[in-house]
PDB file of C-alpha atoms in Angstrom:
ATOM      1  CA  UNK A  28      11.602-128.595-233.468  1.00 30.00           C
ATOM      2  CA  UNK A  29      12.550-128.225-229.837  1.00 33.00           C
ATOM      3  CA  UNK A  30      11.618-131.487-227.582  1.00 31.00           C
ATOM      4  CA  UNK A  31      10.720-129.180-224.541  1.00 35.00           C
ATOM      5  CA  UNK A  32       7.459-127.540-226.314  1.00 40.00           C
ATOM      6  CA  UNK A  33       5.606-126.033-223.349  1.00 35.00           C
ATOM      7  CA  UNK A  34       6.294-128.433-220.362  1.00 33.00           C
ATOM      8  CA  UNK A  35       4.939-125.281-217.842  1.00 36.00           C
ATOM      9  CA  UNK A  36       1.290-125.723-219.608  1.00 37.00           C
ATOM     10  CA  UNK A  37      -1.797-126.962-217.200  1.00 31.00           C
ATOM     11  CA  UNK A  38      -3.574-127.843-219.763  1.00 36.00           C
ATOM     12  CA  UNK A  39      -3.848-129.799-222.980  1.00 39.00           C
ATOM     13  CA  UNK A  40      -7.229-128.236-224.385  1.00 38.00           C
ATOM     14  CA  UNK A  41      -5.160-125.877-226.285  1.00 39.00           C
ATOM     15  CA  UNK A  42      -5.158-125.478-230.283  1.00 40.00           C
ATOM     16  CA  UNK A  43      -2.091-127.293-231.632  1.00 42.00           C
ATOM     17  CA  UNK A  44      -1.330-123.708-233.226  1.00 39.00           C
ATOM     18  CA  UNK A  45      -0.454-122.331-230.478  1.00 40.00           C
ATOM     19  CA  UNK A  46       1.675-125.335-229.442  1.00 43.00           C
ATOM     20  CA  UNK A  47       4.143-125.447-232.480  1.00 40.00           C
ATOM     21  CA  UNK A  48       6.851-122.671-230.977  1.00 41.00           C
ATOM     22  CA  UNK A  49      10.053-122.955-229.309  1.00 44.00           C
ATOM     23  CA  UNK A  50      10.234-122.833-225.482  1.00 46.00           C
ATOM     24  CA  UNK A  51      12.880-119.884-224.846  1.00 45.00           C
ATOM     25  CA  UNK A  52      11.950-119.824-221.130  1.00 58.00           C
ATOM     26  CA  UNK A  53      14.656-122.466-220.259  1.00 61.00           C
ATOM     27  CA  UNK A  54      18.555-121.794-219.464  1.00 73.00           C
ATOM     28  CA  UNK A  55      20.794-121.807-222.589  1.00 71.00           C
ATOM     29  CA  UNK A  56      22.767-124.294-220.736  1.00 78.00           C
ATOM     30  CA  UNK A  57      19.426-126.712-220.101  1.00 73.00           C
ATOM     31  CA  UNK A  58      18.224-126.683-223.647  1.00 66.00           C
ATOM     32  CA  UNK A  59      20.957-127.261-224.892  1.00 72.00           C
ATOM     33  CA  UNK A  60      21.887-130.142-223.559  1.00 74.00           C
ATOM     34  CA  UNK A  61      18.240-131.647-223.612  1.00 69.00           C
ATOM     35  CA  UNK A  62      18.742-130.484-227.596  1.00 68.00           C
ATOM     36  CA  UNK A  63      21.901-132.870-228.285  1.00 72.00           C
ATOM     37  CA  UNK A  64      19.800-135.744-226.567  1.00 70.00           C
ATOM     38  CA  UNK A  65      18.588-136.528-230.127  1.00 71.00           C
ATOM     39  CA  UNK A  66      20.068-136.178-233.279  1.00 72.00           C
ATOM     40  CA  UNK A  67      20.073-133.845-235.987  1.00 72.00           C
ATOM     41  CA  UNK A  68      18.375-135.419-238.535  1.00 72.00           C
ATOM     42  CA  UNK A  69      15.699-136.929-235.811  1.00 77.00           C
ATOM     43  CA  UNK A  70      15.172-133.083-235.187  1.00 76.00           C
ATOM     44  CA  UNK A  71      14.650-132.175-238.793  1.00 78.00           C
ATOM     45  CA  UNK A  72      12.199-135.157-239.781  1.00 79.00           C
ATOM     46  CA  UNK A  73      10.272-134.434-236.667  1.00 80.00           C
ATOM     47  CA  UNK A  74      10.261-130.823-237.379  1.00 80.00           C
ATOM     48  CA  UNK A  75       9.136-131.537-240.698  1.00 82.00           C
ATOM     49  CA  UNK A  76       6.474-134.050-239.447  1.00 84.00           C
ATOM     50  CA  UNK A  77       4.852-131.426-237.063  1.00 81.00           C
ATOM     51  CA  UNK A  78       4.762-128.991-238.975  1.00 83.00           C
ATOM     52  CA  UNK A  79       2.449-131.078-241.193  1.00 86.00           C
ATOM     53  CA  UNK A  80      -0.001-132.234-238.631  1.00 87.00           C
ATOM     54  CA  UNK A  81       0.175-128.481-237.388  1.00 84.00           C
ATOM     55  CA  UNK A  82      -1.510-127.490-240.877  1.00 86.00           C
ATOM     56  CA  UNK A  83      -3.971-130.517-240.807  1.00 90.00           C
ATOM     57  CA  UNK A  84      -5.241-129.904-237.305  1.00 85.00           C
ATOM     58  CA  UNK A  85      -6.590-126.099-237.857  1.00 82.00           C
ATOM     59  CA  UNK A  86      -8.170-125.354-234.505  1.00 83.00           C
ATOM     60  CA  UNK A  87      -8.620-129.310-233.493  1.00 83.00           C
ATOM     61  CA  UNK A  88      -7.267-130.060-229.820  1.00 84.00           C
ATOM     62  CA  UNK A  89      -4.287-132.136-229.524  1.00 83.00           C
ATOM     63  CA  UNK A  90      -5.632-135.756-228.510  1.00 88.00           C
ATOM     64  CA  UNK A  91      -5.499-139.200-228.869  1.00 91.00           C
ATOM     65  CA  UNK A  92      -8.672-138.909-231.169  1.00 92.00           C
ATOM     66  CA  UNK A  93      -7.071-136.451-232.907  1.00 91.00           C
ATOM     67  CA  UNK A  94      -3.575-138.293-233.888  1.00 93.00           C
ATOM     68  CA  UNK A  95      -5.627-141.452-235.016  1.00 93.00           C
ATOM     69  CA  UNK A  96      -7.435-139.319-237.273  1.00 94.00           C
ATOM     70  CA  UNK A  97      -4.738-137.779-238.412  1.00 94.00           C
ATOM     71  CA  UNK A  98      -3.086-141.414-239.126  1.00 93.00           C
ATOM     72  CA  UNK A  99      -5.774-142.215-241.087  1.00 93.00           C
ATOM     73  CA  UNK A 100      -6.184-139.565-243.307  1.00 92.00           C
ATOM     74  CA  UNK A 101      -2.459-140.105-243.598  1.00 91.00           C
ATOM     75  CA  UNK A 102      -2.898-143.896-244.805  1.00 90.00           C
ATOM     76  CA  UNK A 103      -5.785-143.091-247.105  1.00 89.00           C
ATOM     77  CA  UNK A 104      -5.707-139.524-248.520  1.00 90.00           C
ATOM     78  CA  UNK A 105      -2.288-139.011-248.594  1.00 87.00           C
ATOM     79  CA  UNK A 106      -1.149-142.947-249.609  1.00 86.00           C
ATOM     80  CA  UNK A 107       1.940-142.668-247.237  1.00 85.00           C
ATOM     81  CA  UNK A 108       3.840-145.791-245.930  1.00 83.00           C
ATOM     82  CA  UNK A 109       4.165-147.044-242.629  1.00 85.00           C
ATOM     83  CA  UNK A 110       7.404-145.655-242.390  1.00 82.00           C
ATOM     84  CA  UNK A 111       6.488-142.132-243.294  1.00 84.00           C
ATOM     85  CA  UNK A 112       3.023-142.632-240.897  1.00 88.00           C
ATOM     86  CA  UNK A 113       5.306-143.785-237.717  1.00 88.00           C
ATOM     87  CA  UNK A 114       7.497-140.574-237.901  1.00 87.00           C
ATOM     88  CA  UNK A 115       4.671-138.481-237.680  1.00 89.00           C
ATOM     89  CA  UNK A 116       3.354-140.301-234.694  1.00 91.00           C
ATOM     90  CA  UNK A 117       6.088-140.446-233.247  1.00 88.00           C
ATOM     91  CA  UNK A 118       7.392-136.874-233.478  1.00 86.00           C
ATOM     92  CA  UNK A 119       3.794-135.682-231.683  1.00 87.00           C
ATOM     93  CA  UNK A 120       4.261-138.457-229.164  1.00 87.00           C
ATOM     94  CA  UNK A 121       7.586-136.874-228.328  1.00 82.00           C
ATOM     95  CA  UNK A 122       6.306-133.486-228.244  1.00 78.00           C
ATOM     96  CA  UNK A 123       3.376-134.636-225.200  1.00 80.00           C
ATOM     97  CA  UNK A 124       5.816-136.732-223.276  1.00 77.00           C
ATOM     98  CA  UNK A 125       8.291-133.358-223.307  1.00 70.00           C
ATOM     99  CA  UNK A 126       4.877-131.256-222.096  1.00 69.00           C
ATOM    100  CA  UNK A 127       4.698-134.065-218.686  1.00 70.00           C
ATOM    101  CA  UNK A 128       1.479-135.475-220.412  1.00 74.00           C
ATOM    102  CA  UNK A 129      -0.298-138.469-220.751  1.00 79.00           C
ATOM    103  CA  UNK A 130      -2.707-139.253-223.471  1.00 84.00           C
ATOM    104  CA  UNK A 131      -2.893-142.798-223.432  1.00 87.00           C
ATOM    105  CA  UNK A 132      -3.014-143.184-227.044  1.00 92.00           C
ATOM    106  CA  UNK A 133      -5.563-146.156-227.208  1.00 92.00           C
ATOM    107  CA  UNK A 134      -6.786-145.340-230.224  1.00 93.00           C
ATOM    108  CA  UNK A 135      -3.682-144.250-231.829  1.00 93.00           C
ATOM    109  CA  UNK A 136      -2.105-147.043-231.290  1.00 93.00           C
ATOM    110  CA  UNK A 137      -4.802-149.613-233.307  1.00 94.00           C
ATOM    111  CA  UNK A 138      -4.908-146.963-235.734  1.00 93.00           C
ATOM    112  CA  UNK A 139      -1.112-147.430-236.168  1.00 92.00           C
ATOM    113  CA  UNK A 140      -1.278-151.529-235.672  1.00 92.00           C
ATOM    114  CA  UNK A 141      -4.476-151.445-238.413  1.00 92.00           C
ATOM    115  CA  UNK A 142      -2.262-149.173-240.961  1.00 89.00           C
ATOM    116  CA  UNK A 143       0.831-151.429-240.224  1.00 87.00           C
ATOM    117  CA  UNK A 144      -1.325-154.282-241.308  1.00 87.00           C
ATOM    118  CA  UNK A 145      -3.047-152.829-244.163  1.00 88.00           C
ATOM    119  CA  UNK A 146      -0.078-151.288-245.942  1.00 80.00           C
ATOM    120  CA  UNK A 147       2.655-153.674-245.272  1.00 72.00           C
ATOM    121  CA  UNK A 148       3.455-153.825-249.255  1.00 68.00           C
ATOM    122  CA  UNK A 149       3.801-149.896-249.506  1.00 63.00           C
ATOM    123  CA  UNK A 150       6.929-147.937-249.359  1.00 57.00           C
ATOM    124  CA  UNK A 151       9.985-148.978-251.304  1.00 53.00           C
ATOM    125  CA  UNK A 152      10.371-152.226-249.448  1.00 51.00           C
ATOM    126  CA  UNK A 153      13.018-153.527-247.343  1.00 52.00           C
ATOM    127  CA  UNK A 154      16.554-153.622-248.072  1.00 56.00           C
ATOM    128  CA  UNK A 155      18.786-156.856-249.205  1.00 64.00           C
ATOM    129  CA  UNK A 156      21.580-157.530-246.832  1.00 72.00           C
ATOM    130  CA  UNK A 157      25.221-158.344-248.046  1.00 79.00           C
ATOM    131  CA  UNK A 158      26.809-162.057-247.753  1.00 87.00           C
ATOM    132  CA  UNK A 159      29.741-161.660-246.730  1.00 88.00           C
ATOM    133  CA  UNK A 160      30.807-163.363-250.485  1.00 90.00           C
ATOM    134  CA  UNK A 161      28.737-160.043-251.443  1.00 90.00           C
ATOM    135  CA  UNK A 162      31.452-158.136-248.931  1.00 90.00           C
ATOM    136  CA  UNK A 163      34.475-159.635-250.420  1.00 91.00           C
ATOM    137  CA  UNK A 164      33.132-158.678-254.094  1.00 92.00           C
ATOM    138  CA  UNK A 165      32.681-155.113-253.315  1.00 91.00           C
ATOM    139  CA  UNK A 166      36.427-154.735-251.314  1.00 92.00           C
ATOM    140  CA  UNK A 167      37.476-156.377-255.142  1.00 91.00           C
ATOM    141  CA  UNK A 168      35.715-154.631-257.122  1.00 91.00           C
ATOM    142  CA  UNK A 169      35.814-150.839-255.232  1.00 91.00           C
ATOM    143  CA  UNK A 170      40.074-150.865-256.525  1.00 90.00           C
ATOM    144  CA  UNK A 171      39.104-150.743-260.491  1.00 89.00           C
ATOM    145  CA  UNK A 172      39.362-147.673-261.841  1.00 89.00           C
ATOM    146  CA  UNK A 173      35.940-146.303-263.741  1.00 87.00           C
ATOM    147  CA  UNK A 174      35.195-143.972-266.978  1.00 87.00           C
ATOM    148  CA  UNK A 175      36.533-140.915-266.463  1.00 87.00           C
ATOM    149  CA  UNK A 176      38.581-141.749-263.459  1.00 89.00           C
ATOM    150  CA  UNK A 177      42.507-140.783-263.211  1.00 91.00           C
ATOM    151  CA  UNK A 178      44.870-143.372-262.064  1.00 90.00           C
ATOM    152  CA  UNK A 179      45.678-141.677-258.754  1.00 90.00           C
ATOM    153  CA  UNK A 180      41.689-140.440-258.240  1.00 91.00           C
ATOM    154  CA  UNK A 181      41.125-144.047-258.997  1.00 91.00           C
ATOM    155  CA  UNK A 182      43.006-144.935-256.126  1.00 90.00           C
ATOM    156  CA  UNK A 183      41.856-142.352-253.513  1.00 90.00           C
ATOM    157  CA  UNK A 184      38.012-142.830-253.871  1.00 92.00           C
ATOM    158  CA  UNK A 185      39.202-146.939-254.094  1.00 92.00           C
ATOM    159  CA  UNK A 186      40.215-146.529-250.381  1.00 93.00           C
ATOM    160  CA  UNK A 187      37.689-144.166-249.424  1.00 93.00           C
ATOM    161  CA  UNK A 188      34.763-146.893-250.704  1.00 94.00           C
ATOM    162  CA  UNK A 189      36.643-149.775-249.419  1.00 94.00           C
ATOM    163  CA  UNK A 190      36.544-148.358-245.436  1.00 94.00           C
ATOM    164  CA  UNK A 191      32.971-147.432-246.327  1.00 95.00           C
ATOM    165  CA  UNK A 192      31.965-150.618-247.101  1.00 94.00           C
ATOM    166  CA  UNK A 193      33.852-152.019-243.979  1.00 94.00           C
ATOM    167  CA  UNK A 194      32.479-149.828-241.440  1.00 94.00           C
ATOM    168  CA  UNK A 195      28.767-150.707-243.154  1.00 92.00           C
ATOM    169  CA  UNK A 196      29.422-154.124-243.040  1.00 91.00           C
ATOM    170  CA  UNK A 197      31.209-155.545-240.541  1.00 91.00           C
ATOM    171  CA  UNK A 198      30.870-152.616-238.126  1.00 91.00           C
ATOM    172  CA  UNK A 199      27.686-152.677-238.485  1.00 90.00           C
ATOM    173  CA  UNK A 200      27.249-149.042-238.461  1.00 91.00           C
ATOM    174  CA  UNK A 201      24.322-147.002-239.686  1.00 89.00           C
ATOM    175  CA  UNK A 202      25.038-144.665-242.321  1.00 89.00           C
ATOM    176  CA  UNK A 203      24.998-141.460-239.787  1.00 88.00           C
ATOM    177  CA  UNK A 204      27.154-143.138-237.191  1.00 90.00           C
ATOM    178  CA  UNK A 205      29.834-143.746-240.248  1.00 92.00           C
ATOM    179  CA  UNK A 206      29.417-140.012-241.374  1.00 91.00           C
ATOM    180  CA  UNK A 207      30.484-139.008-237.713  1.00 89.00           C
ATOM    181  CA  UNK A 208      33.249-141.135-237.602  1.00 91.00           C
ATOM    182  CA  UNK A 209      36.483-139.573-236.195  1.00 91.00           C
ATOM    183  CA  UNK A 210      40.347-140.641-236.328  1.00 91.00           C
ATOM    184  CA  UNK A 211      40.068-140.792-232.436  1.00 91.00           C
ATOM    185  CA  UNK A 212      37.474-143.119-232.650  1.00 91.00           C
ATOM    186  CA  UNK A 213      39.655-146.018-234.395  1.00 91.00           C
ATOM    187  CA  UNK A 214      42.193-147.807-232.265  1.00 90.00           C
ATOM    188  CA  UNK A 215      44.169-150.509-232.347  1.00 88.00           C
ATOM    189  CA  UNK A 216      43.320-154.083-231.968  1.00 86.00           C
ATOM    190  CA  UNK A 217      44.845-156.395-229.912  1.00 85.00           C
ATOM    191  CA  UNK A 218      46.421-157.983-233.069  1.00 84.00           C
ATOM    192  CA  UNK A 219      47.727-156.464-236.542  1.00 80.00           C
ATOM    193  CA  UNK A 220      44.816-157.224-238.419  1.00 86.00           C
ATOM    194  CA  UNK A 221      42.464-155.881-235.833  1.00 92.00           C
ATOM    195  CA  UNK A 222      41.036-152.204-235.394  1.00 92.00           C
ATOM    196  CA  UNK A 223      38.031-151.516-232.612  1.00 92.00           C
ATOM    197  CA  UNK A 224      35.787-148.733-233.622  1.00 92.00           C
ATOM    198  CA  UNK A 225      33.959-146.606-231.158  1.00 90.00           C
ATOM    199  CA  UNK A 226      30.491-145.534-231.934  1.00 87.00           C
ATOM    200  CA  UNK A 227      29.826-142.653-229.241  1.00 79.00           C
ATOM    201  CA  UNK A 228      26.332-141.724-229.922  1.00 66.00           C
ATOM    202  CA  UNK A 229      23.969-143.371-232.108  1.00 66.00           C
ATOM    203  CA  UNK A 230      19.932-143.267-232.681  1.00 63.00           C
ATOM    204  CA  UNK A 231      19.713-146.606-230.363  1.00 63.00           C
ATOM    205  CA  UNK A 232      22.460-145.005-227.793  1.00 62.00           C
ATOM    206  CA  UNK A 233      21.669-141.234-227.388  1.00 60.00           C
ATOM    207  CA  UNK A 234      23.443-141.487-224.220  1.00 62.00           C
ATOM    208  CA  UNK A 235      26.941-142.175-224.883  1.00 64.00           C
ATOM    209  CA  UNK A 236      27.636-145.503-223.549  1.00 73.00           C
ATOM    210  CA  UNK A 237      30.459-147.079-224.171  1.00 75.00           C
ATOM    211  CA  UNK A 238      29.670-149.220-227.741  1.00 86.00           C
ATOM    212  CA  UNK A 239      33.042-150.730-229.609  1.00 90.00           C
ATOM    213  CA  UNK A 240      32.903-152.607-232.960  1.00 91.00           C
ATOM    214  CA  UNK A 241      35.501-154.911-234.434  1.00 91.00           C
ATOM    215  CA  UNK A 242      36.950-155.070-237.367  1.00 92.00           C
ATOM    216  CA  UNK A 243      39.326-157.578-238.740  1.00 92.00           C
ATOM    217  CA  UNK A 244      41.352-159.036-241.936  1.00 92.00           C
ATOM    218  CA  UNK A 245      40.515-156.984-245.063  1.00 92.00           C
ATOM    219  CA  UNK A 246      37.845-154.758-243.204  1.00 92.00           C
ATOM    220  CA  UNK A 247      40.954-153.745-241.101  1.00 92.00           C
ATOM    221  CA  UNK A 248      43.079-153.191-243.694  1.00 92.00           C
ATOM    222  CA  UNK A 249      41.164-150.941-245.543  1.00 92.00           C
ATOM    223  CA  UNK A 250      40.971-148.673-242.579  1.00 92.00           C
ATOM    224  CA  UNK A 251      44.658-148.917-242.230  1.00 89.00           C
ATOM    225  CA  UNK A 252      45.234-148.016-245.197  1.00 89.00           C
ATOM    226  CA  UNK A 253      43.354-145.099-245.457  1.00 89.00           C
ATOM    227  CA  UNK A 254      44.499-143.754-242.114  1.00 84.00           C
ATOM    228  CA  UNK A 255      48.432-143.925-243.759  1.00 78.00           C
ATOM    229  CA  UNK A 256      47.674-141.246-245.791  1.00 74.00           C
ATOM    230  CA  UNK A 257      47.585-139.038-242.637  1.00 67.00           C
ATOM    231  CA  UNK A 258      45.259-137.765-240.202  1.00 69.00           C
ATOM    232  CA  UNK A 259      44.039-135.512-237.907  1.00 76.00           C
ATOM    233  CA  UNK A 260      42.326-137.144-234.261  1.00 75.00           C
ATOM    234  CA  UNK A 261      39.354-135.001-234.651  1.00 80.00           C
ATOM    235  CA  UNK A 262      39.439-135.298-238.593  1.00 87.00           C
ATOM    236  CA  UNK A 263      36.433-137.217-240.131  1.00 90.00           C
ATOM    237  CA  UNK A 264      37.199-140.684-241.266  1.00 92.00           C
ATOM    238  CA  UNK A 265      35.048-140.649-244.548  1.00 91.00           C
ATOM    239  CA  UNK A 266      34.259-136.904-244.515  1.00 89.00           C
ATOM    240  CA  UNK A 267      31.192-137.496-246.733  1.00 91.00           C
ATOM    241  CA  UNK A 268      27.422-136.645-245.690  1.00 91.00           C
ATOM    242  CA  UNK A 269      24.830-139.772-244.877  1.00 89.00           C
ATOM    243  CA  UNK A 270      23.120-139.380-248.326  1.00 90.00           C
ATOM    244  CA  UNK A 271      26.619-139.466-250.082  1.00 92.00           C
ATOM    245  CA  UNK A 272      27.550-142.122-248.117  1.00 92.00           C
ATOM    246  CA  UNK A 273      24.462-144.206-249.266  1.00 90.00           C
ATOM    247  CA  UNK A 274      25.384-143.207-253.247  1.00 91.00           C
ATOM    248  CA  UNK A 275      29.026-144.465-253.104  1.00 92.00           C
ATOM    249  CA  UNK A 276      28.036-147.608-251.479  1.00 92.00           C
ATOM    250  CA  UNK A 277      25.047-147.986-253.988  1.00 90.00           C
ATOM    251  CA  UNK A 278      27.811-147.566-257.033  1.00 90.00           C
ATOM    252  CA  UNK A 279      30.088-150.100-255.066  1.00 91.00           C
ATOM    253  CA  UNK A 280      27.565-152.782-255.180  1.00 90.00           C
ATOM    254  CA  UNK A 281      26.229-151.669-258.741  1.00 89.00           C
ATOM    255  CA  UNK A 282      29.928-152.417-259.918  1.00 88.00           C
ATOM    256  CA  UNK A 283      30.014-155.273-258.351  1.00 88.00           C
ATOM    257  CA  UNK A 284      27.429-156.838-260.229  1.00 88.00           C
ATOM    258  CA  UNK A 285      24.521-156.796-257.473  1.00 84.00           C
ATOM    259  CA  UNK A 286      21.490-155.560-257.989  1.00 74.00           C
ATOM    260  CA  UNK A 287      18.563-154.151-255.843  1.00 63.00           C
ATOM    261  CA  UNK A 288      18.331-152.399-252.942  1.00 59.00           C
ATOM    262  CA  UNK A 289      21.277-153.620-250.731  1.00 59.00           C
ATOM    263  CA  UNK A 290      21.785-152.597-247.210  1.00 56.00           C
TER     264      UNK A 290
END
């Protein structure tokens, strides 16, 4: 799903068939760059999300009528949650605002505050935070070795889910951000026990300002120590995908003792 869909058109009275292409008439070099101004994954649930409404719509005109429809037959034919609803609105919301158009979106928006309201206890519910207590017990907890583990693998993935859990935690970075995480992204602190982690592009900062996170004591060492066993600046800290990420720290708090759906 491109976010430039057909910013030349005159017109919005157009089948939302014919809308769902890529626009190839901008320079490599443009597209591009308007491309990286969201992230992968954003791309592929949107994608996903139009592609959807694309096979509801048939030959229906892409309006506000039209979306709050389509948010209601989400809500009550296909029992979605909020969650699901809002990335489907919000994907075609990108899609007119890249075509220079206005819809207003009255009615989509009560639609959306109604469904909010209605299906507030839908979905799987939000997650549990970590205490830091909870923090501590996981750091403990990640070094014991598990069935079928070797002594040394025990070790390596020990290290690996201890820096996972500190970047979650006290960095207070989303599971993506920690999946892009580089060696030249972790510096120094100004003390031993200090490390400053630099987030360069995130869902809430697409634009690359400058965003630093501190970490300190045993959130610190745990990066230290898994930067001893050598690295590369441009190598991946973690070098696992967002969905791995979100099993390992699942088992972390699982062997801890915690229960539920922690975040």
């Amino acid at each position: 799903l491109s976010t430039t869909f057909l910013a030349e058109k005159s017109t919005m009275n157009l089948p939302l068939t014919a809308l769902l292409r890529d626009d190839r008439k901008l320079p490599a070099n443009l597209f591009h760059v308007i491309h990286a101004a969201t992230s992968a994954n954003t791309h592929r649930a949107y994608a996903h999300a139009f592609r959807q409404f694309a096979r509801w719509c048939g030959n229906r005109d892409l309006s506000d009528r039209t979306l709050a429809e389509y948010v209601s037959y989400l809500y009550h034919d296909r029992n979605l949650a909020p969650s699901s609803i809002s990335v489907a609105v919000a994907a075609i919301k990108r899609m007119v605002k890249a075509m220079g158009r206005d819809l207003g979106w009255s009615l989509t928006t009560e639609a959306v505050a109604g469904m909010r309201r209605l299906g507030k206890e839908r979905g799987r519910g939000q997650s549990q935070g970590l205490t830091y207590e909870d923090f501590v017990l996981c750091m403990n907890t990640a070094e014991q070795q598990r069935p079928h583990e070797t002594e040394h693998r025990a070790r390596r993935r020990a290290k690996q889910d201890q820096v996972i859990i500190a970047l979650l935690f006290m960095a207070r970075l989303r599971r993506s951000e920690v999946a892009a995480l580089e060696w030249r992204d972790v510096q120094d602190g100004q003390t031993n026990d200090t490390l400053l982690v630099q987030v360069r592009a995130s869902k809430t900062n697409q634009e690359g300002r400058p965003d630093y996170r501190l970490l300190k004591g045993i959130a610190a060492q745990a990066v230290h120590a898994l930067r001893w066993l050598g690295h590369e600046p441009t190598r991946k800290v973690v070098g696992l995908s967002p969905q791995q990420l979100a099993r390992r720290f699942q088992a972390c708090c699982e062997y801890a003792g915690l229960k539920g759906k922690l975040a």
